[in-house]
Tab-separated table of C-alpha atoms in Angstrom:
chain	number	residue	atom	x	y	z
Y	239	UNK	CA	-66.880	73.674	1.208
Y	240	UNK	CA	-66.627	69.944	1.995
Y	241	UNK	CA	-70.179	69.260	0.772
Y	242	UNK	CA	-69.347	70.589	-2.705
Y	243	UNK	CA	-66.707	67.893	-3.104
Y	244	UNK	CA	-69.090	64.997	-2.323
Y	245	UNK	CA	-71.878	63.253	-4.233
Y	246	UNK	CA	-74.650	61.630	-2.198
Y	247	UNK	CA	-76.871	58.826	-3.503
Y	248	UNK	CA	-79.095	56.098	-2.067
Y	249	UNK	CA	-78.210	52.459	-2.617
Y	250	UNK	CA	-80.513	49.442	-2.952
Y	251	UNK	CA	-80.696	49.095	0.837
Y	252	UNK	CA	-81.987	52.686	1.162
Y	253	UNK	CA	-78.655	53.687	2.698
Y	254	UNK	CA	-76.520	56.617	1.656
Y	255	UNK	CA	-73.519	56.042	-0.592
Y	256	UNK	CA	-70.809	58.677	-0.448
Y	257	UNK	CA	-68.467	59.419	-3.328
Y	258	UNK	CA	-66.142	62.255	-4.236
Y	259	UNK	CA	-67.726	64.628	-6.727
Y	260	UNK	CA	-66.331	64.975	-10.283
Y	261	UNK	CA	-62.980	66.754	-10.180
Y	262	UNK	CA	-62.273	65.446	-6.666
Y	263	UNK	CA	-60.658	62.255	-5.371
Y	264	UNK	CA	-59.730	60.618	-2.095
Y	265	UNK	CA	-60.969	58.325	0.635
Y	266	UNK	CA	-64.224	59.829	1.831
Y	267	UNK	CA	-65.097	59.895	5.504
Y	268	UNK	CA	-68.653	60.646	6.693
Y	269	UNK	CA	-69.382	61.202	10.385
Y	270	UNK	CA	-72.428	62.262	12.370
Y	271	UNK	CA	-71.218	64.601	15.100
Y	272	UNK	CA	-72.683	66.826	17.810
Y	273	UNK	CA	-72.085	70.526	18.022
Y	274	UNK	CA	-70.186	72.105	20.891
Y	275	UNK	CA	-73.373	72.314	22.978
Y	276	UNK	CA	-74.029	68.595	22.454
Y	277	UNK	CA	-77.558	69.362	21.245
Y	278	UNK	CA	-77.567	69.506	17.448
Y	279	UNK	CA	-76.221	66.643	15.365
Y	280	UNK	CA	-74.591	67.478	12.042
Y	281	UNK	CA	-72.959	65.624	9.176
Y	282	UNK	CA	-69.188	65.950	8.785
Y	283	UNK	CA	-67.676	64.958	5.443
Y	284	UNK	CA	-63.927	64.837	4.703
Y	285	UNK	CA	-61.338	63.074	2.570
Y	286	UNK	CA	-62.044	64.463	-0.912
Y	287	UNK	CA	-59.490	66.822	-2.433
Y	288	UNK	CA	-59.494	68.590	-5.771
Y	289	UNK	CA	-57.716	66.746	-8.599
Y	290	UNK	CA	-54.742	68.792	-9.801
Y	291	UNK	CA	-51.839	68.514	-12.245
Y	292	UNK	CA	-48.350	67.316	-11.351
Y	293	UNK	CA	-45.218	69.226	-10.525
Y	294	UNK	CA	-42.230	69.154	-12.881
Y	295	UNK	CA	-40.353	65.845	-12.962
Y	296	UNK	CA	-36.993	66.419	-11.277
Y	297	UNK	CA	-34.461	63.603	-11.831
Y	298	UNK	CA	-31.752	62.807	-9.297
Y	299	UNK	CA	-29.096	63.428	-11.973
Y	300	UNK	CA	-29.186	66.500	-14.212
Y	301	UNK	CA	-26.464	65.020	-16.448
Y	302	UNK	CA	-28.097	61.639	-17.015
Y	303	UNK	CA	-31.769	62.268	-17.812
Y	304	UNK	CA	-33.659	64.469	-20.264
Y	305	UNK	CA	-37.111	65.171	-18.810
Y	306	UNK	CA	-37.694	68.499	-20.527
Y	307	UNK	CA	-41.108	67.340	-21.796
Y	308	UNK	CA	-42.312	66.406	-18.285
Y	309	UNK	CA	-43.458	69.891	-17.281
Y	310	UNK	CA	-46.973	71.084	-16.334
Y	311	UNK	CA	-48.687	67.727	-16.895
Y	312	UNK	CA	-52.401	67.593	-16.209
Y	313	UNK	CA	-54.092	64.639	-14.494
Y	314	UNK	CA	-53.653	61.563	-16.718
Y	315	UNK	CA	-51.163	63.281	-19.057
Y	316	UNK	CA	-47.948	61.523	-20.112
Y	317	UNK	CA	-44.466	62.581	-21.197
Y	318	UNK	CA	-41.222	61.006	-22.392
Y	319	UNK	CA	-38.176	60.634	-20.131
Y	320	UNK	CA	-34.962	59.687	-21.915
Y	321	UNK	CA	-31.227	59.405	-21.452
Y	322	UNK	CA	-29.117	62.447	-22.242
Y	323	UNK	CA	-25.711	62.269	-23.944
Y	324	UNK	CA	-23.161	60.995	-23.000
Y	325	UNK	CA	-25.633	58.420	-21.580
Y	326	UNK	CA	-27.576	55.975	-23.766
Y	327	UNK	CA	-30.679	53.883	-23.055
Y	328	UNK	CA	-34.339	53.295	-23.883
Y	329	UNK	CA	-36.965	56.022	-23.541
Y	330	UNK	CA	-39.562	55.606	-20.777
Y	331	UNK	CA	-43.085	57.015	-20.383
Y	332	UNK	CA	-43.909	59.040	-17.270
Y	333	UNK	CA	-47.509	59.764	-16.232
Y	334	UNK	CA	-49.312	62.126	-13.918
Y	335	UNK	CA	-51.847	60.017	-11.963
Y	336	UNK	CA	-55.427	60.565	-13.142
Y	337	UNK	CA	-56.651	61.151	-9.596
Y	338	UNK	CA	-53.691	63.167	-8.345
Y	339	UNK	CA	-54.584	65.547	-5.525
Y	340	UNK	CA	-51.038	66.443	-4.474
Y	341	UNK	CA	-49.710	69.593	-6.212
Y	342	UNK	CA	-46.083	68.597	-5.530
Y	343	UNK	CA	-46.536	65.064	-6.897
Y	344	UNK	CA	-44.091	64.396	-9.755
Y	345	UNK	CA	-45.019	62.304	-12.818
Y	346	UNK	CA	-44.487	58.598	-12.185
Y	347	UNK	CA	-42.120	56.590	-14.404
Y	348	UNK	CA	-43.946	53.593	-15.864
Y	349	UNK	CA	-40.702	51.579	-15.709
Y	350	UNK	CA	-37.127	52.132	-14.610
Y	351	UNK	CA	-35.057	54.466	-16.772
Y	352	UNK	CA	-31.701	52.715	-17.139
Y	353	UNK	CA	-28.962	54.831	-18.705
Y	354	UNK	CA	-25.389	53.738	-19.470
Y	355	UNK	CA	-22.463	56.151	-19.580
Y	356	UNK	CA	-20.441	56.065	-22.811
Y	357	UNK	CA	-17.046	57.512	-23.730
Y	358	UNK	CA	-15.803	58.128	-27.262
Y	359	UNK	CA	-12.464	59.922	-26.779
Y	360	UNK	CA	-9.318	58.481	-28.455
Y	361	UNK	CA	-7.754	55.324	-27.020
Y	362	UNK	CA	-3.992	55.457	-26.264
Y	363	UNK	CA	-1.739	53.152	-28.264
Y	364	UNK	CA	-0.995	50.952	-25.225
Y	365	UNK	CA	-4.653	49.847	-24.883
Y	366	UNK	CA	-7.197	47.980	-26.978
Y	367	UNK	CA	-10.775	46.829	-26.497
Y	368	UNK	CA	-11.899	43.354	-27.489
Y	369	UNK	CA	-15.071	42.553	-29.435
Y	370	UNK	CA	-16.657	41.551	-26.117
Y	371	UNK	CA	-15.974	45.013	-24.693
Y	372	UNK	CA	-13.104	43.928	-22.442
Y	373	UNK	CA	-9.893	45.949	-22.186
Y	374	UNK	CA	-6.377	44.555	-22.543
Y	375	UNK	CA	-2.899	45.886	-23.189
Y	376	UNK	CA	-2.233	46.258	-26.904
Y	377	UNK	CA	0.440	44.299	-28.748
Y	378	UNK	CA	3.771	45.847	-27.853
Y	379	UNK	CA	2.543	46.861	-24.401
Y	380	UNK	CA	2.616	45.157	-20.983
Y	381	UNK	CA	0.773	45.535	-17.709
Y	382	UNK	CA	-2.707	45.080	-16.215
Y	383	UNK	CA	-5.238	47.487	-17.749
Y	384	UNK	CA	-7.563	49.560	-15.583
Y	385	UNK	CA	-9.942	51.578	-17.758
Y	386	UNK	CA	-12.823	53.702	-16.475
Y	387	UNK	CA	-15.370	55.827	-18.329
Y	388	UNK	CA	-15.860	58.698	-15.875
Y	389	UNK	CA	-18.321	61.601	-15.789
Y	390	UNK	CA	-17.410	65.159	-14.837
Y	391	UNK	CA	-20.572	66.248	-12.964
Y	392	UNK	CA	-19.791	69.930	-13.440
Y	393	UNK	CA	-19.535	69.782	-17.230
Y	394	UNK	CA	-21.636	66.622	-17.868
Y	395	UNK	CA	-18.837	65.362	-20.125
Y	396	UNK	CA	-17.479	61.810	-20.082
Y	397	UNK	CA	-13.845	60.855	-20.515
Y	398	UNK	CA	-11.822	57.646	-20.308
Y	399	UNK	CA	-9.228	57.153	-17.589
Y	400	UNK	CA	-6.459	54.746	-18.601
Y	401	UNK	CA	-4.041	53.100	-16.163
Y	402	UNK	CA	-1.823	50.019	-16.064
Y	403	UNK	CA	-0.443	49.469	-19.596
Y	404	UNK	CA	2.943	50.690	-20.804
Y	405	UNK	CA	4.385	50.471	-24.298
Y	406	UNK	CA	7.571	48.425	-24.576
Y	407	UNK	CA	10.585	50.651	-25.259
Y	408	UNK	CA	13.998	49.812	-26.850
Y	409	UNK	CA	16.956	49.594	-24.493
Y	410	UNK	CA	19.279	52.566	-24.234
Y	411	UNK	CA	22.793	52.343	-25.572
Y	412	UNK	CA	25.320	51.045	-23.003
Y	413	UNK	CA	27.451	53.759	-21.367
Y	414	UNK	CA	30.654	53.011	-23.268
Y	415	UNK	CA	32.929	55.164	-25.376
Y	416	UNK	CA	31.510	55.197	-28.948
Y	417	UNK	CA	35.047	55.750	-30.227
Y	418	UNK	CA	36.131	52.392	-28.759
Y	419	UNK	CA	33.055	50.127	-29.028
Y	420	UNK	CA	30.327	49.926	-31.631
Y	421	UNK	CA	26.985	48.098	-31.824
Y	422	UNK	CA	23.976	47.744	-29.483
Y	423	UNK	CA	22.857	51.286	-30.255
Y	424	UNK	CA	19.110	50.504	-30.025
Y	425	UNK	CA	17.932	47.045	-28.986
Y	426	UNK	CA	14.261	46.058	-29.157
Y	427	UNK	CA	12.723	44.340	-26.103
Y	428	UNK	CA	13.511	40.619	-26.030
Y	429	UNK	CA	16.276	40.753	-28.654
Y	430	UNK	CA	20.067	40.441	-28.473
Y	431	UNK	CA	22.851	42.520	-29.939
Y	432	UNK	CA	26.565	42.201	-30.643
Y	433	UNK	CA	29.129	44.760	-29.560
Y	434	UNK	CA	32.689	44.802	-30.901
Y	435	UNK	CA	35.805	46.867	-30.722
Y	436	UNK	CA	35.954	49.696	-33.171
Y	437	UNK	CA	39.151	49.974	-35.277
Y	438	UNK	CA	41.907	50.727	-34.506
Y	439	UNK	CA	40.946	48.917	-31.262
Y	440	UNK	CA	40.889	45.150	-31.115
Y	441	UNK	CA	39.359	42.685	-28.690
Y	442	UNK	CA	36.686	40.032	-28.237
Y	443	UNK	CA	33.097	40.658	-29.371
Y	444	UNK	CA	30.338	40.440	-26.731
Y	445	UNK	CA	26.602	39.721	-26.733
Y	446	UNK	CA	23.991	41.643	-24.824
Y	447	UNK	CA	20.217	41.759	-24.552
């Protein structure tokens, strides 16, 4: 009953001090009340609950955090919470409060668990990453790069998404009769070519680019 969860002692002023008994915790409340007939006073004690272990730590992302060791912790016990691949970050200690009285209380992280998503799939030829981690179009490509490392929440796999850069391509051959004109078969971007009449045809040579 309530009395079993309370220790009673006298202080230096000959008054009663109330404290939760070993194995119990809370904010104790002691009241002197009257029974329903308003004739017999009695002592009512409340506020102390039994100290219990914590519930399993349940992160808000099943892909991001590994909390497999944070199960069935007793009061005052600790565990390690860490990032799970493809996330990276520092491990963090989680603890079940020593005076926990709430059976659904989860272990408390001692500091924030910050995890960063990483991708390691191949990079297309039109893109390159600088030493500072910035993305730009590779040499021989043009555009404005938009690169995102994205997580598939159903598979917990990360993959890059690449947009914005295109490799430069050589120009196509002009639509003329190859029996009459030769040259300019494949012209690299930014370069010129010379086309001329093919024997037995004659005429003036021309430049293109």
